[in-house]
Amino acid sequence: MPDPAHDSDSTSETGLPRRISLLLVDDHPVVRKGTRELLEGEPDLHVAGEAASGEEAIAQARALKPDVILMDVSMPGMNGIEATRAIKAEQPRVGVLVLTSYDDDAYVFALLEAGAAGYLLKNTSEDDLLGAVRAVAAGESALHPSVARKVLERFSAAAQPTPPEDSLSPRELEVLRVAATGRTNKEIARDLDISPRTVQVHLANIFSKLGVGSRTEAVLHGIKRGWIDPKML
C-alpha cells in the first residue's frame, strides 16, 4: 500500500508505475460492474475485489489490503459509515473514497469523522472520479464541491483555536497549511523551496502525530483547532 504522503506517480520496485489497487463496495451489482469497467480501463488502476455489504467490505479489506476503497453508504446490514470506521481502525492509512447518492449533512460528517478521505456523489463525471481515486491513493483530499462547502461551513464555525506547538513543528504546520489548498507534493515543495521527498517526510510525520491517514483528516483536524484559516482554502 502506498504511503499516503506519496504522490500518485510513484513507481514500484521494478521501476514501472505502481498500479493502485481498489476495493469496490456497493450493494448494487450493476453499479459495481459499471464502476469496475471504468476503473479497469485505466492502466494504473486495478480492482482487486468487490463487496456488497459493510461486513464483506471489512473482510475483503483485511484480506486484500487495497490502496483505495470506493465505499457506498446505504447497504443491507452494516452501512458504509460503520464499515469505514472499522476498516480505518485496522488500516488507518487505507484511503476510503465515498461514492454515494446522499449528500445529507449527517452522512457527510459521519463518514468524514469515521476517516473517509474523499466524498463524491454518483453524478460525478468519470474524469472526476478517476482523478479522485488517484488523489486519495496519494493521501490527498477529494470532496465534491457541495460537500466541501458543507465541511468548511461546519468546521470553521466550530473551530477552537489551540496551540499547535505541542504536536506540530513550525515547518510541519506550514506544510499542512499549504497542503490544505489542494497542492500536490511537488507543488508544495516548489512553494516552500524544499524537496518533494522532504514534503513526504513532513506529511508522514504530520499524519503520525495527528493519528490520521489522509490529508482530508489532517486538514479537518487543523481547521477544527484553528490552525488553518478556511478563507485561505
Short mmCIF file of C-alpha atoms in Angstrom, two decimals:
data_model
loop_
_atom_site.label_atom_id
_atom_site.label_comp_id
_atom_site.label_asym_id
_atom_site.label_seq_id
_atom_site.Cartn_x
_atom_site.Cartn_y
_atom_site.Cartn_z
CA MET A 1 0.00 0.00 0.00
CA PRO A 2 1.39 3.45 -0.80
CA ASP A 3 2.43 5.81 1.91
CA PRO A 4 -0.32 8.44 1.92
CA ALA A 5 2.34 11.14 1.87
CA HIS A 6 3.50 9.98 -1.57
CA ASP A 7 2.38 11.41 -4.88
CA SER A 8 0.33 9.07 -7.07
CA ASP A 9 3.06 8.89 -9.73
CA SER A 10 5.37 6.77 -7.55
CA THR A 11 6.89 3.63 -9.00
CA SER A 12 7.23 0.02 -7.93
CA GLU A 13 10.50 -1.71 -7.10
CA THR A 14 10.72 -2.80 -10.75
CA GLY A 15 10.81 0.81 -11.88
CA LEU A 16 7.37 0.56 -13.50
CA PRO A 17 4.46 2.78 -12.44
CA ARG A 18 2.74 1.17 -9.45
CA ARG A 19 -0.89 0.19 -10.03
CA ILE A 20 -3.41 1.41 -7.49
CA SER A 21 -5.40 -1.50 -6.06
CA LEU A 22 -9.06 -0.90 -5.31
CA LEU A 23 -11.92 -2.49 -3.45
CA LEU A 24 -15.45 -1.68 -4.69
CA VAL A 25 -18.17 -1.66 -2.04
CA ASP A 26 -21.76 -1.28 -3.24
CA ASP A 27 -24.84 -3.48 -2.85
CA HIS A 28 -25.90 -2.96 -6.47
CA PRO A 29 -24.16 -5.40 -8.88
CA VAL A 30 -24.88 -3.15 -11.88
CA VAL A 31 -23.18 -0.19 -10.19
CA ARG A 32 -20.16 -2.33 -9.29
CA LYS A 33 -19.95 -3.66 -12.84
CA GLY A 34 -20.02 -0.21 -14.42
CA THR A 35 -17.52 1.20 -11.95
CA ARG A 36 -15.19 -1.77 -12.42
CA GLU A 37 -15.26 -1.37 -16.21
CA LEU A 38 -14.39 2.32 -15.89
CA LEU A 39 -11.54 1.73 -13.44
CA GLU A 40 -10.10 -1.32 -15.19
CA GLY A 41 -9.86 0.73 -18.38
CA GLU A 42 -7.05 2.74 -16.75
CA PRO A 43 -3.55 1.18 -16.87
CA ASP A 44 -2.63 2.41 -13.39
CA LEU A 45 -5.77 1.11 -11.66
CA HIS A 46 -6.64 -2.44 -10.64
CA VAL A 47 -9.86 -3.64 -8.99
CA ALA A 48 -8.67 -6.27 -6.52
CA GLY A 49 -12.10 -7.17 -5.18
CA GLU A 50 -15.75 -6.28 -4.57
CA ALA A 51 -18.10 -6.31 -1.61
CA ALA A 52 -21.88 -5.92 -1.34
CA SER A 53 -22.14 -5.07 2.37
CA GLY A 54 -20.24 -3.46 5.20
CA GLU A 55 -19.36 -6.82 6.69
CA GLU A 56 -17.95 -8.04 3.37
CA ALA A 57 -16.04 -4.80 2.97
CA ILE A 58 -14.26 -5.30 6.29
CA ALA A 59 -13.34 -8.89 5.42
CA GLN A 60 -12.16 -8.00 1.92
CA ALA A 61 -10.17 -5.01 3.15
CA ARG A 62 -8.47 -7.23 5.71
CA ALA A 63 -7.63 -9.86 3.09
CA LEU A 64 -6.70 -7.64 0.15
CA LYS A 65 -5.23 -4.55 1.86
CA PRO A 66 -6.22 -2.29 -1.05
CA ASP A 67 -4.85 1.20 -1.60
CA VAL A 68 -8.30 2.75 -2.06
CA ILE A 69 -11.81 1.62 -1.12
CA LEU A 70 -14.79 3.04 -3.02
CA MET A 71 -17.46 2.94 -0.34
CA ASP A 72 -21.22 3.22 -0.69
CA VAL A 73 -23.26 4.50 2.27
CA SER A 74 -26.60 2.69 2.35
CA MET A 75 -26.27 -1.12 2.30
CA PRO A 76 -28.07 -4.03 3.95
CA GLY A 77 -26.74 -4.85 7.39
CA MET A 78 -23.71 -2.76 8.29
CA ASN A 79 -23.69 0.57 6.46
CA GLY A 80 -20.76 2.42 4.93
CA ILE A 81 -20.22 4.61 7.98
CA GLU A 82 -19.74 1.68 10.34
CA ALA A 83 -17.64 -0.19 7.78
CA THR A 84 -15.38 2.82 7.22
CA ARG A 85 -14.88 3.28 10.95
CA ALA A 86 -13.99 -0.40 11.42
CA ILE A 87 -11.64 -0.54 8.43
CA LYS A 88 -9.83 2.65 9.42
CA ALA A 89 -9.35 1.29 12.93
CA GLU A 90 -7.49 -1.69 11.45
CA GLN A 91 -5.85 0.05 8.50
CA PRO A 92 -5.54 3.77 9.29
CA ARG A 93 -3.66 4.52 6.08
CA VAL A 94 -6.10 2.99 3.62
CA GLY A 95 -7.86 5.63 1.52
CA VAL A 96 -11.65 5.48 1.72
CA LEU A 97 -13.43 7.33 -1.07
CA VAL A 98 -17.18 7.55 -0.55
CA LEU A 99 -19.27 7.29 -3.72
CA THR A 100 -22.94 7.77 -2.95
CA SER A 101 -26.19 9.46 -3.91
CA TYR A 102 -26.57 11.02 -0.47
CA ASP A 103 -25.22 14.45 0.43
CA ASP A 104 -27.14 14.83 3.70
CA ASP A 105 -25.10 16.56 6.39
CA ALA A 106 -25.50 13.59 8.74
CA TYR A 107 -23.92 11.19 6.24
CA VAL A 108 -21.18 13.59 5.14
CA PHE A 109 -19.89 14.42 8.59
CA ALA A 110 -20.31 10.92 9.98
CA LEU A 111 -18.19 9.50 7.16
CA LEU A 112 -15.53 12.19 7.36
CA GLU A 113 -15.33 11.73 11.12
CA ALA A 114 -15.05 7.98 10.52
CA GLY A 115 -11.95 8.64 8.42
CA ALA A 116 -13.06 8.92 4.79
CA ALA A 117 -10.53 10.81 2.67
CA GLY A 118 -12.99 11.75 -0.05
CA TYR A 119 -16.72 12.10 -0.66
CA LEU A 120 -18.22 12.12 -4.16
CA LEU A 121 -21.78 11.97 -5.41
CA LYS A 122 -22.76 9.41 -8.03
CA ASN A 123 -23.48 12.17 -10.56
CA THR A 124 -19.74 12.92 -10.58
CA SER A 125 -18.15 12.78 -14.04
CA GLU A 126 -15.96 9.82 -14.97
CA ASP A 127 -12.88 12.04 -15.20
CA ASP A 128 -13.52 13.50 -11.75
CA LEU A 129 -13.98 10.03 -10.27
CA LEU A 130 -10.70 8.80 -11.77
CA GLY A 131 -8.93 11.91 -10.54
CA ALA A 132 -10.38 11.43 -7.07
CA VAL A 133 -9.22 7.81 -6.90
CA ARG A 134 -5.67 8.85 -7.77
CA ALA A 135 -5.79 11.76 -5.33
CA VAL A 136 -6.97 9.59 -2.45
CA ALA A 137 -4.31 6.99 -3.27
CA ALA A 138 -1.76 9.79 -2.88
CA GLY A 139 -3.20 10.77 0.50
CA GLU A 140 -4.88 13.88 -0.89
CA SER A 141 -8.42 15.16 -0.46
CA ALA A 142 -11.27 14.54 -2.89
CA LEU A 143 -14.51 16.26 -1.96
CA HIS A 144 -17.49 17.04 -4.17
CA PRO A 145 -17.86 20.86 -4.31
CA SER A 146 -21.17 20.85 -2.42
CA VAL A 147 -19.63 18.62 0.26
CA ALA A 148 -16.54 20.83 0.52
CA ARG A 149 -18.78 23.83 1.22
CA LYS A 150 -20.59 21.95 3.98
CA VAL A 151 -17.27 20.95 5.55
CA LEU A 152 -15.83 24.46 5.54
CA GLU A 153 -19.02 25.97 6.97
CA ARG A 154 -19.34 23.35 9.71
CA PHE A 155 -15.77 23.15 10.88
CA SER A 156 -14.87 26.82 10.50
CA ALA A 157 -17.86 27.74 12.68
CA ALA A 158 -16.83 25.19 15.30
CA ALA A 159 -13.10 25.99 15.22
CA GLN A 160 -11.50 26.31 18.63
CA PRO A 161 -8.01 27.84 18.38
CA THR A 162 -5.45 25.72 20.19
CA PRO A 163 -1.67 26.00 20.08
CA PRO A 164 -0.09 23.54 17.59
CA GLU A 165 3.32 23.70 19.20
CA ASP A 166 2.76 20.58 21.28
CA SER A 167 2.00 18.48 18.22
CA LEU A 168 3.39 20.02 15.02
CA SER A 169 6.66 21.80 14.34
CA PRO A 170 6.52 25.23 12.62
CA ARG A 171 7.61 23.64 9.31
CA GLU A 172 5.06 20.83 9.61
CA LEU A 173 2.33 23.37 10.28
CA GLU A 174 3.47 25.32 7.21
CA VAL A 175 3.35 22.18 5.06
CA LEU A 176 -0.12 21.32 6.38
CA ARG A 177 -1.44 24.79 5.58
CA VAL A 178 -0.13 24.64 2.01
CA ALA A 179 -1.41 21.06 1.59
CA ALA A 180 -4.85 22.28 2.66
CA THR A 181 -5.06 24.38 -0.52
CA GLY A 182 -5.02 21.19 -2.61
CA ARG A 183 -1.47 21.41 -3.91
CA THR A 184 0.42 18.22 -4.74
CA ASN A 185 3.66 17.25 -3.03
CA LYS A 186 5.66 18.65 -5.94
CA GLU A 187 3.77 21.95 -5.81
CA ILE A 188 4.23 22.18 -2.03
CA ALA A 189 7.96 21.54 -2.49
CA ARG A 190 8.17 24.31 -5.07
CA ASP A 191 6.20 26.78 -2.93
CA LEU A 192 8.30 26.12 0.18
CA ASP A 193 11.62 25.69 -1.66
CA ILE A 194 12.21 22.19 -0.31
CA SER A 195 12.46 18.79 -1.99
CA PRO A 196 9.40 16.60 -2.71
CA ARG A 197 10.98 13.92 -0.52
CA THR A 198 11.14 16.37 2.38
CA VAL A 199 7.45 17.15 1.85
CA GLN A 200 6.68 13.43 2.01
CA VAL A 201 8.59 13.12 5.27
CA HIS A 202 6.79 16.12 6.79
CA LEU A 203 3.37 14.79 5.74
CA ALA A 204 4.16 11.35 7.13
CA ASN A 205 5.16 12.96 10.43
CA ILE A 206 2.01 15.09 10.46
CA PHE A 207 -0.23 12.07 9.85
CA SER A 208 1.56 10.12 12.57
CA LYS A 209 1.37 12.92 15.15
CA LEU A 210 -2.30 13.63 14.46
CA GLY A 211 -3.22 9.94 14.22
CA VAL A 212 -4.73 10.28 10.73
CA GLY A 213 -4.20 8.59 7.38
CA SER A 214 -5.06 11.24 4.80
CA ARG A 215 -4.85 14.93 4.06
CA THR A 216 -8.61 15.26 4.42
CA GLU A 217 -8.39 14.09 8.03
CA ALA A 218 -5.32 16.23 8.72
CA VAL A 219 -6.92 19.35 7.23
CA LEU A 220 -10.17 18.82 9.16
CA HIS A 221 -8.06 18.40 12.29
CA GLY A 222 -6.29 21.67 11.52
CA ILE A 223 -9.49 23.60 10.76
CA LYS A 224 -11.21 22.41 13.94
CA ARG A 225 -8.25 23.55 16.00
CA GLY A 226 -7.93 26.92 14.31
CA TRP A 227 -4.54 26.18 12.73
CA ILE A 228 -5.94 26.61 9.22
CA ASP A 229 -8.00 29.60 8.10
CA PRO A 230 -10.85 28.27 5.90
CA LYS A 231 -10.79 31.56 3.96
CA MET A 232 -7.41 30.52 2.58
CA LEU A 233 -8.80 27.31 1.05
#
